[in-house]
Short mmCIF file of C-alpha atoms in Angstrom, two decimals:
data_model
loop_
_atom_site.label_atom_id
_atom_site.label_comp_id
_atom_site.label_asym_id
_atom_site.label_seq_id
_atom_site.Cartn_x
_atom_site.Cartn_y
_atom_site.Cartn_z
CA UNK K 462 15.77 -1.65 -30.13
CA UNK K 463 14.34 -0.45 -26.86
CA UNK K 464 16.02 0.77 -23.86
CA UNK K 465 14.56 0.94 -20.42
CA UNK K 466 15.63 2.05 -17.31
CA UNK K 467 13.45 1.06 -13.47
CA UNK K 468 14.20 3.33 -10.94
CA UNK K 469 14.46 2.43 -7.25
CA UNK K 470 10.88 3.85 -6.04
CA UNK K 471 10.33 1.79 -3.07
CA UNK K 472 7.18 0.31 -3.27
CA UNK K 473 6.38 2.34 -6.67
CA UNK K 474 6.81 2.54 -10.44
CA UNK K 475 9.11 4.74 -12.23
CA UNK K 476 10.23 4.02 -15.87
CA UNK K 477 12.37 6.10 -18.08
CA UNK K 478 11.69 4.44 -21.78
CA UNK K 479 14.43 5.68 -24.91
CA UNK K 480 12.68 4.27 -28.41
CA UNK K 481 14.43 5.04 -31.39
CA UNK K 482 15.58 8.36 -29.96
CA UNK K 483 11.79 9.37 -28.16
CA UNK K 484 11.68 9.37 -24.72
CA UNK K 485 8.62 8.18 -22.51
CA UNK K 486 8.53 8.93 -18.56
CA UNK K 487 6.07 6.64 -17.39
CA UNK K 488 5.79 7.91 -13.02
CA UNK K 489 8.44 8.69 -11.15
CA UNK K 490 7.75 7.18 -7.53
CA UNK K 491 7.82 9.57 -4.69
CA UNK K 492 9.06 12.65 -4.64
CA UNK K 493 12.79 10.92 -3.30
CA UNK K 494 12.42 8.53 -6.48
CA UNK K 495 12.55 11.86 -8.24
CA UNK K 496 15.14 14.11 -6.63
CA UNK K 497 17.80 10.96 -6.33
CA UNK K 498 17.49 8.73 -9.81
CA UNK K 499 15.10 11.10 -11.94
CA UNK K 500 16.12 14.53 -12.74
CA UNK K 501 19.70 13.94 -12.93
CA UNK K 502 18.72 11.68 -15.67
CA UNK K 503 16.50 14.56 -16.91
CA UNK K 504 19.42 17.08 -17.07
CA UNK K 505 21.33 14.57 -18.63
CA UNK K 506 19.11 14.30 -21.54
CA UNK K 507 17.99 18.07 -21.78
CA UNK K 508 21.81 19.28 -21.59
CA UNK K 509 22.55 16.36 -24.81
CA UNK K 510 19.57 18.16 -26.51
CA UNK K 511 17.18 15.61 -26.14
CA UNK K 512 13.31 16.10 -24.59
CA UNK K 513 10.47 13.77 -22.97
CA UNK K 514 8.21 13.40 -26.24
CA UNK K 515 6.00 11.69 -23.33
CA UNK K 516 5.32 11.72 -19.59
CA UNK K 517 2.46 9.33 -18.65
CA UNK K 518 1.20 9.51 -14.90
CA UNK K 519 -0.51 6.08 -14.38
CA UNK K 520 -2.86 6.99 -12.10
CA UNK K 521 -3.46 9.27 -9.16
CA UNK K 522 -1.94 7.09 -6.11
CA UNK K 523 1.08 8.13 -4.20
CA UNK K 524 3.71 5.80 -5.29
CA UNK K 525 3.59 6.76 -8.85
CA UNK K 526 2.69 10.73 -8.81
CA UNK K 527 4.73 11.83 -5.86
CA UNK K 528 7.59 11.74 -8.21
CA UNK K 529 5.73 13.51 -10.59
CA UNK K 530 4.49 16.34 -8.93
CA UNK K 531 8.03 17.23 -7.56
CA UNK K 532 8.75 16.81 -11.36
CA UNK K 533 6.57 19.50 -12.65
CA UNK K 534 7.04 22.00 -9.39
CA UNK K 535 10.70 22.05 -10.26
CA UNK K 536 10.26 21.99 -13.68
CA UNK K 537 8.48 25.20 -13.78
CA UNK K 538 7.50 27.08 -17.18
CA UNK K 539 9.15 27.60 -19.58
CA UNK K 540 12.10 28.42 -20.79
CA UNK K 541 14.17 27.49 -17.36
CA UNK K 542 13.09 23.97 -17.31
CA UNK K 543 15.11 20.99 -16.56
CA UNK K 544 14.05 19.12 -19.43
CA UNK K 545 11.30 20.33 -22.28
CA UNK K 546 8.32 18.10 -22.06
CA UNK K 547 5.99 17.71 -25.56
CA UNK K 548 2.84 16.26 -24.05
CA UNK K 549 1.32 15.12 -20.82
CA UNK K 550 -0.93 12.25 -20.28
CA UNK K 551 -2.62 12.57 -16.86
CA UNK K 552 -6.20 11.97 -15.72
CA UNK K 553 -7.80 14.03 -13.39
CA UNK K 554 -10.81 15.31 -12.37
CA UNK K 555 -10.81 18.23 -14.73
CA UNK K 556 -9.92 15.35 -17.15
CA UNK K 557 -13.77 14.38 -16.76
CA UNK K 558 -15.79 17.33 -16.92
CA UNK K 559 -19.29 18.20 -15.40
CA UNK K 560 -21.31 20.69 -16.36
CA UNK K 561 -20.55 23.52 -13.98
CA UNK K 562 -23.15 24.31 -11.52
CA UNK K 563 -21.73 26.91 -9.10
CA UNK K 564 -18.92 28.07 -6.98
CA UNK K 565 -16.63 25.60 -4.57
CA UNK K 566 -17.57 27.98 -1.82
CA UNK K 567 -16.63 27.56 2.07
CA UNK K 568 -17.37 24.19 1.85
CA UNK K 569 -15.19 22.92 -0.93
CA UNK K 570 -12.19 24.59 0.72
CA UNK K 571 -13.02 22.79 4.30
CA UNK K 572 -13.14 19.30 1.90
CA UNK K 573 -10.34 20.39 1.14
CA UNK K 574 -8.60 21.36 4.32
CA UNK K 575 -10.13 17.96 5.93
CA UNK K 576 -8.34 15.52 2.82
CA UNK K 577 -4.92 17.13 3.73
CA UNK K 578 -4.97 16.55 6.94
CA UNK K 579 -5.02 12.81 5.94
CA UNK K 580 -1.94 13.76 4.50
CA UNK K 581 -1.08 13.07 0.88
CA UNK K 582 -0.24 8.93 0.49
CA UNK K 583 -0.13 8.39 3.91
CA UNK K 584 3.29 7.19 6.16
CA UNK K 585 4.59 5.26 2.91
CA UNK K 586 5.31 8.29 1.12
CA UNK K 587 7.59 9.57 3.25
CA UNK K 588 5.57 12.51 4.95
CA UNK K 589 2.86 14.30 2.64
CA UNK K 590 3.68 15.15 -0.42
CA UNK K 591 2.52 18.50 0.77
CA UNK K 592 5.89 21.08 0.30
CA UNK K 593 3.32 23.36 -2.41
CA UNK K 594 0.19 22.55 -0.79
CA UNK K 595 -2.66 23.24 -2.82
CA UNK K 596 -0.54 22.50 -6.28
CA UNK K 597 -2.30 18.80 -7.76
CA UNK K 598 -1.08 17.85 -10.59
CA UNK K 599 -3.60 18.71 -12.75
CA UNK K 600 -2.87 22.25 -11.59
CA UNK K 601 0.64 22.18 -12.27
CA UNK K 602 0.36 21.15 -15.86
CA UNK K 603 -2.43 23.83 -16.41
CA UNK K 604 -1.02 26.59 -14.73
CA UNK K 605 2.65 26.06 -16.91
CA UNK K 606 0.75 25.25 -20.32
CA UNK K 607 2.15 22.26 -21.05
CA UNK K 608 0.22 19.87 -23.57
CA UNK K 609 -2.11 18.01 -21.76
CA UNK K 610 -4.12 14.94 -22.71
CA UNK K 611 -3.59 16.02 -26.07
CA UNK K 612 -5.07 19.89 -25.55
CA UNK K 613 -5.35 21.54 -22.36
CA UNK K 614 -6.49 18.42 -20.15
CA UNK K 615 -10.25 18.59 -20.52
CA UNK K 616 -10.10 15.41 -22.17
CA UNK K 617 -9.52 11.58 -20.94
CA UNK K 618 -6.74 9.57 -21.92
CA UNK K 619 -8.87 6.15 -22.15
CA UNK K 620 -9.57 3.22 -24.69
CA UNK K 621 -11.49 4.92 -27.10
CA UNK K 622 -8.31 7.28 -28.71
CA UNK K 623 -6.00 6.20 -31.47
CA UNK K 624 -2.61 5.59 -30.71
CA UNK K 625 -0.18 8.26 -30.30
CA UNK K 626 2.68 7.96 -33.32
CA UNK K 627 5.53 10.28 -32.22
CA UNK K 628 7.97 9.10 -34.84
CA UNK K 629 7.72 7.00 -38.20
CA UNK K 630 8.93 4.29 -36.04
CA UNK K 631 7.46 4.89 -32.42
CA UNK K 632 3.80 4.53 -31.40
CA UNK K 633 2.23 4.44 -28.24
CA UNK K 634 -1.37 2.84 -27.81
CA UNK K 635 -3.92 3.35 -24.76
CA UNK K 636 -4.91 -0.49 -23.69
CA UNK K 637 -6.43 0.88 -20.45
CA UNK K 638 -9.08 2.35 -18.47
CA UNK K 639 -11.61 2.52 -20.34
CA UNK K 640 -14.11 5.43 -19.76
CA UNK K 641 -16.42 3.38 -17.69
CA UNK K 642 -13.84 3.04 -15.21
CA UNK K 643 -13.09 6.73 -15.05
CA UNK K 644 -16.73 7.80 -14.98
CA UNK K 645 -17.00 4.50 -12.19
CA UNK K 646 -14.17 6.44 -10.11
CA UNK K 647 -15.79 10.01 -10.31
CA UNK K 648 -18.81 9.20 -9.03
CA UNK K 649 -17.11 7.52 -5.87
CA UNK K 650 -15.53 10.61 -5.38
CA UNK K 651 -18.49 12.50 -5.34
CA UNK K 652 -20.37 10.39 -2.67
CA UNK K 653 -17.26 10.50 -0.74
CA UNK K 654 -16.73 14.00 -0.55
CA UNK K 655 -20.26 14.91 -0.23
CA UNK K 656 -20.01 12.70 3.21
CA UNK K 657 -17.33 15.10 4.17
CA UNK K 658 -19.56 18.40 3.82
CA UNK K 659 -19.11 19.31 -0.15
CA UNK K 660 -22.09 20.65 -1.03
CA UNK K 661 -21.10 23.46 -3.84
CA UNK K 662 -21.35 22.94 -7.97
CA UNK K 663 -19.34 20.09 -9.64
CA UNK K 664 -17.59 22.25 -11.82
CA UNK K 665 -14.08 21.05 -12.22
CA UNK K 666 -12.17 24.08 -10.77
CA UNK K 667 -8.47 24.12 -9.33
CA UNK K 668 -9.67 23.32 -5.71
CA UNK K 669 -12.03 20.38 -6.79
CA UNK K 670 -8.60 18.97 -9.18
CA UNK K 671 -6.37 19.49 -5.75
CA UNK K 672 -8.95 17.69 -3.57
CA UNK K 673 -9.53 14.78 -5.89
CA UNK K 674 -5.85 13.94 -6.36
CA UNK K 675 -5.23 14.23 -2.59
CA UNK K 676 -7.98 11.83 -2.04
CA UNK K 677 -7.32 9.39 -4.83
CA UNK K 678 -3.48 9.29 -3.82
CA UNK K 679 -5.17 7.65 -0.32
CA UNK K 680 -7.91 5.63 -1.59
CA UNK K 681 -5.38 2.56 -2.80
CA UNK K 682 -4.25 2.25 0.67
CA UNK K 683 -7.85 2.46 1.91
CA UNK K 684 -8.81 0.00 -0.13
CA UNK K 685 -6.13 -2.66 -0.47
CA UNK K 686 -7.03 -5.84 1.22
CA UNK K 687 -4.48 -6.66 3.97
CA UNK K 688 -0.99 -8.20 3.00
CA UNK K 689 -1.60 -11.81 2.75
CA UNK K 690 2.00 -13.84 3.96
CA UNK K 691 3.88 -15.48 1.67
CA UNK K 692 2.39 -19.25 1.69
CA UNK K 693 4.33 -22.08 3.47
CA UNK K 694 2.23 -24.15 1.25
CA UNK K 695 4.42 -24.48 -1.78
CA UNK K 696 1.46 -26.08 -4.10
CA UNK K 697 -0.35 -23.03 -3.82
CA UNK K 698 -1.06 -21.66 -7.40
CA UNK K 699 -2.19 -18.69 -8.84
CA UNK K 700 -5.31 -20.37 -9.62
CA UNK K 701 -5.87 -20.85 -6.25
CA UNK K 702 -5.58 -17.42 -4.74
CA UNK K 703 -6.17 -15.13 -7.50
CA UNK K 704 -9.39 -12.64 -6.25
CA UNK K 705 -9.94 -9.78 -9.01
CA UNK K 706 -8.08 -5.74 -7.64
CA UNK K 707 -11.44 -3.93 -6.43
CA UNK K 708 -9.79 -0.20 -6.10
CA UNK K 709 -11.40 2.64 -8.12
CA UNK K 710 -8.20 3.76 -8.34
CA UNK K 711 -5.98 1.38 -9.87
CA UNK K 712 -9.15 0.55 -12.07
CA UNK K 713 -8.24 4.08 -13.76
CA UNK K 714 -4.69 3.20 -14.51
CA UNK K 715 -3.16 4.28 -17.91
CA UNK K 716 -1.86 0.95 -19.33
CA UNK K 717 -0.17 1.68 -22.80
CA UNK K 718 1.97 -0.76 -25.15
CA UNK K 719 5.13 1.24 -26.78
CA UNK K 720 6.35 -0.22 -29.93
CA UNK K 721 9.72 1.11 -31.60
CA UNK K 722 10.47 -0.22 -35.14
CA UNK K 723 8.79 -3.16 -34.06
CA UNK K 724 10.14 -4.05 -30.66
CA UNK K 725 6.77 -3.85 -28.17
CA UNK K 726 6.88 -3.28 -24.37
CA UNK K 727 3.80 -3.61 -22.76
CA UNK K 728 3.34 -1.24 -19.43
CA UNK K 729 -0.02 -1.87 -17.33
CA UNK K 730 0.29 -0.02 -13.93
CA UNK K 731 -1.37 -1.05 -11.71
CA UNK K 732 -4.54 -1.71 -14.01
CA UNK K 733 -6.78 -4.47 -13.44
CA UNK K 734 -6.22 -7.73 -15.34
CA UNK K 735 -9.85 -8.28 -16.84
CA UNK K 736 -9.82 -4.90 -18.38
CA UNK K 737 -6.69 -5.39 -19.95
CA UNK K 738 -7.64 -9.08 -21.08
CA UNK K 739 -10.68 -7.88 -22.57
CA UNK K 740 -9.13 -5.37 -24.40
CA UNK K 741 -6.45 -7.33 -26.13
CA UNK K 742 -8.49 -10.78 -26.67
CA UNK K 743 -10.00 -8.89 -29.64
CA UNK K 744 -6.82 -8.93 -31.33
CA UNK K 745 -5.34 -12.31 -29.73
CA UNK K 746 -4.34 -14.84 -32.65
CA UNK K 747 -5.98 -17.98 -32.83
CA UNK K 748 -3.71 -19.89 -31.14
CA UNK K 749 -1.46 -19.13 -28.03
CA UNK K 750 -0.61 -16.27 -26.39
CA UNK K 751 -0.21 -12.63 -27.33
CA UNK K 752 3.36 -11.99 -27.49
CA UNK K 753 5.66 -9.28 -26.16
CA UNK K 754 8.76 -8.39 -25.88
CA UNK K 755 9.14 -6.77 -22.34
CA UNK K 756 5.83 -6.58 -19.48
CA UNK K 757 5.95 -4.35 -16.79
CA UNK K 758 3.95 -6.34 -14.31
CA UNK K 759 1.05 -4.81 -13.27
CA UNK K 760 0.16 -3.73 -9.45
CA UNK K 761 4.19 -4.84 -8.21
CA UNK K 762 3.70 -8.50 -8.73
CA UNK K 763 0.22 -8.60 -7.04
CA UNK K 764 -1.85 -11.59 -7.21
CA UNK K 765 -5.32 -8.92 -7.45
CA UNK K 766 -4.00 -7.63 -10.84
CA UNK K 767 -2.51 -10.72 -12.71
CA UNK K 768 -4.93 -13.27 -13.36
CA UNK K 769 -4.60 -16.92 -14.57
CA UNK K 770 -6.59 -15.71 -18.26
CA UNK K 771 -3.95 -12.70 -18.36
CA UNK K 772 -1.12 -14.92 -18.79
CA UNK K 773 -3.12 -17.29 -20.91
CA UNK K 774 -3.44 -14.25 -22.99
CA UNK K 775 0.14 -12.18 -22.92
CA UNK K 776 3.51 -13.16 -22.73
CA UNK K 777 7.16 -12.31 -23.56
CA UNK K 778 10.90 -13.17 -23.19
CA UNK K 779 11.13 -10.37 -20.32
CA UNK K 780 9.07 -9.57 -17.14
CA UNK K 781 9.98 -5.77 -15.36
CA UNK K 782 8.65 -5.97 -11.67
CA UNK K 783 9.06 -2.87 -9.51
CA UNK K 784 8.78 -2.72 -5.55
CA UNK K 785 10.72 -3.19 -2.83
CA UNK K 786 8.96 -5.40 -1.38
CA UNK K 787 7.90 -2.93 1.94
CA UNK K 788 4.14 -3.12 1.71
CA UNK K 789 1.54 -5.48 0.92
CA UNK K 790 4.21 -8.02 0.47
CA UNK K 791 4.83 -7.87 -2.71
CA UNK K 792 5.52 -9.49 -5.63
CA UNK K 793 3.38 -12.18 -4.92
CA UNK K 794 5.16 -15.64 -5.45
CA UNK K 795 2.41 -17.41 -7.30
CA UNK K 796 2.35 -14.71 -9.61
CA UNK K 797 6.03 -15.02 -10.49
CA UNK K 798 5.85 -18.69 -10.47
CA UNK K 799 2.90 -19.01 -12.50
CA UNK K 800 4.82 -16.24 -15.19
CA UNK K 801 7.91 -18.81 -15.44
CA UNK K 802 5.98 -22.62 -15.02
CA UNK K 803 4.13 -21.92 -18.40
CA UNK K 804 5.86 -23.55 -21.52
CA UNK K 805 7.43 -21.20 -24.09
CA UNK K 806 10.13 -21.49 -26.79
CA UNK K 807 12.40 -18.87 -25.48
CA UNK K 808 14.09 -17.94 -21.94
CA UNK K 809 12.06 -15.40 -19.77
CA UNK K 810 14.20 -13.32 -17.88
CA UNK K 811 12.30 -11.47 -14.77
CA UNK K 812 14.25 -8.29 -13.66
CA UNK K 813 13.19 -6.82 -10.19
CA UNK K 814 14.40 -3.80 -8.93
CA UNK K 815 15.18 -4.60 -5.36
CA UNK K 816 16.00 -7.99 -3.69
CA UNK K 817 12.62 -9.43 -2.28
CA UNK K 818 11.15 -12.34 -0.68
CA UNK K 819 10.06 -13.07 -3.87
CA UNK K 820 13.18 -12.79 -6.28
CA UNK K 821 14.88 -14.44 -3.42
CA UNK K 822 12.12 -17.76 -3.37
CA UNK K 823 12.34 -18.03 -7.16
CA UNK K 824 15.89 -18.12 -7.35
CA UNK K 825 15.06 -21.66 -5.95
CA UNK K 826 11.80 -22.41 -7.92
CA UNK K 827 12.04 -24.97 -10.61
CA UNK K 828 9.68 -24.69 -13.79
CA UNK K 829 6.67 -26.94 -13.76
CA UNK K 830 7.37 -26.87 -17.90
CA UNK K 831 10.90 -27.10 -18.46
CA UNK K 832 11.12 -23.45 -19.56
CA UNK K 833 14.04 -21.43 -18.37
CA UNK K 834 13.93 -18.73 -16.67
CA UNK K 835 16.42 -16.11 -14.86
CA UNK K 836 16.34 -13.85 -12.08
CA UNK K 837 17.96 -10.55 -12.18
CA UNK K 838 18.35 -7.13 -10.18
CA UNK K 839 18.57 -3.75 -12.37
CA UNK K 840 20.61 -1.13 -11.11
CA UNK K 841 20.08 2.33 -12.25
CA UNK K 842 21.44 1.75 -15.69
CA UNK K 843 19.70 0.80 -19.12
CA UNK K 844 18.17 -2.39 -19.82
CA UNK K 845 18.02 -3.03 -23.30
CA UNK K 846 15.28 -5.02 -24.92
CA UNK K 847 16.21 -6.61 -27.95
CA UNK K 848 15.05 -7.50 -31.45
CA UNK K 849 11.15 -8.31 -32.31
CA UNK K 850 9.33 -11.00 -30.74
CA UNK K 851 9.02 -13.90 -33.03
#
């Protein structure tokens, strides 16, 4: 069996995973997500002896590291921490690395200066995230020495590794980004903050990591197209309005599948569909879809990052979505309709974590198949994910 719990994180992911006795922090919102839901649950665990054998930070966008860096500031070294943490899986820019070519110099540290004045995540994360300014993540975990990517962070977490097995019973496997995208975001860094006056080496030093994640934590927003409103045309299907996610950023997103003694959650941030399609169409069976037995909706329900093919390729008895529904209007009905009208031999149950427009319009939604369906809103405590898909 699996357990799960979704925090409240506003318009952001936060995931607490138990498997077979591992535990698995995948984000943890905004900083608030943290200090309210997350580290009591933390304490909990450390004072019963438990640890995190994982934390996975998704990607570098407000919503999902702002919990995270209040995380690790609190957290501290070792051995006064709230809860002992066994690896890290984070990509930054040090993550990447360049061959060095010089000091930051003045001008790195007025790049610097001019990305925090845009603040950290902008008004949606509640004020910058900016309390230890100058601390990025990627700082935080070097500076404390805590296992990072595998070694001391100067590697990517991406497609090409083998999956992770922390216990006889408990893997964890990297579906996404693949290196491309990583290498794809970097270099849109570069250009950008060479428009704002960088002109020193690209050596991956502490004030190039604190820059980078202060600018990829606004890029999302930047990026976004506008919130479309919810269609008053009710025949409207995903087919009709899907247009492929376009942000650097969420292109980078850690998307990893968990399986405990069988039982296999699939978790895809806020990833883009086609790289996650064409990573798991090599091993789709012949016929129908690939199957699950929990997906964490990628993006909050957006119709950018779940694509017709994607749910001709994955499926399971359980959908997780996480927002609130505050920006960007999500989830996206035709994405939740188009998750319940397909045809499958078992009930699919879709568990939000707020009350939304959404939840709210497919309470009233009737399955173009037949297939059942119910809609459900987690609280705080454990949702438990039964035994293997058949």
């Amino acid at each position: 069996m699996l357990r799960i719990k979704m925090y409240p994180a506003r318009n952001g992911d936060s995931f607490l995973v138990e498997a077979a006795g591992a535990f698995i922090l995948i984000d943890a919102g905004f900083a608030s997500t943290f200090q309210d839901f997350v580290k009591t649950d933390l304490a909990s665990l450390s004072r019963d002896g438990s640890r995190l054998a994982l934390v996975v930070c998704t990607h570098i966008d407000a919503d999902h590291i702002g919990g995270l860096l209040e995380f690790f500031s609190s957290n501290g070294p070792e051995p006064h921490r709230i809860v002992a943490v066994d690896r890290v899986w984070h990509n930054s820019l040090r993550s990447m690395p360049l061959p060095p070519s010089g000091e930051e110099g003045v001008e790195g540290k007025l790049v610097l200066e001019a990305l925090r004045r845009r603040g950290f995540g902008g008004p949606a994360a509640q004020g910058p995230i900016s309390a230890r300014q100058g601390s990025s993540l990627a700082r935080l975990l070097w500076q404390y020495g805590y296992r990072w990517n595998e070694g001391d962070g100067t590697t990517c977490i991406c497609q090409d590794q083998q999956p992770l097995a922390l216990s006889e019973e408990v893997s964890v496997e990297v579906v996404g980004p693949s290196r491309a995208r990583l290498e794809s975001l970097r270099s849109v860094w570069l250009k950008e903050v060479a428009k704002l006056g960088y002109k020193g080496g690209e050596a991956s030093a502490d004030l190039l990591d604190d820059a980078y994640e202060m600018w990829c934590a606004t890029l999302p927003q930047l990026q976004e197209p506008k919130a479309r409103m919810v269609s008053a045309n009710s025949n409207l299907r995903l087919t009709d309005i899907y247009a492929p996610d376009q942000s650097p950023a969420n292109g980078s997103s850690i998307a990893v599948i968990i399986t405990s003694a069988g039982v296999r959650a699939l978790f895809l941030g806020d990833a883009w569909a086609e790289d996650t399609v064409a990573r798991l169409q090599a091993a789709k069976p012949a016929t129908g879809p690939i199957l699950f037995d929990v997906i964490k909706v990628a993006h909050h329900g957006s119709y950018h990052n779940t694509s017709p093919e994607m749910l001709a390729t994955v499926d399971a008895p359980c959908f997780l979505i996480s927002t609130d529904g505050s920006r960007h209007g999500h989830p996206d009905f035709e994405v939740l309709a188009e998750i319940v009208d397909r045809p499958a031999p078992f009930e699919r149950r879709l568990i939000f974590n707020y009350e939304t427009a959404g939840a709210q319009r497919l309470r009233a939604h009737a399955s173009r198949s037949g297939t059942p369906f119910s809609v459900h809103i987690a609280d705080t405590n454990w949702i438990s994910i039964g035994c293997k898909t058949q």
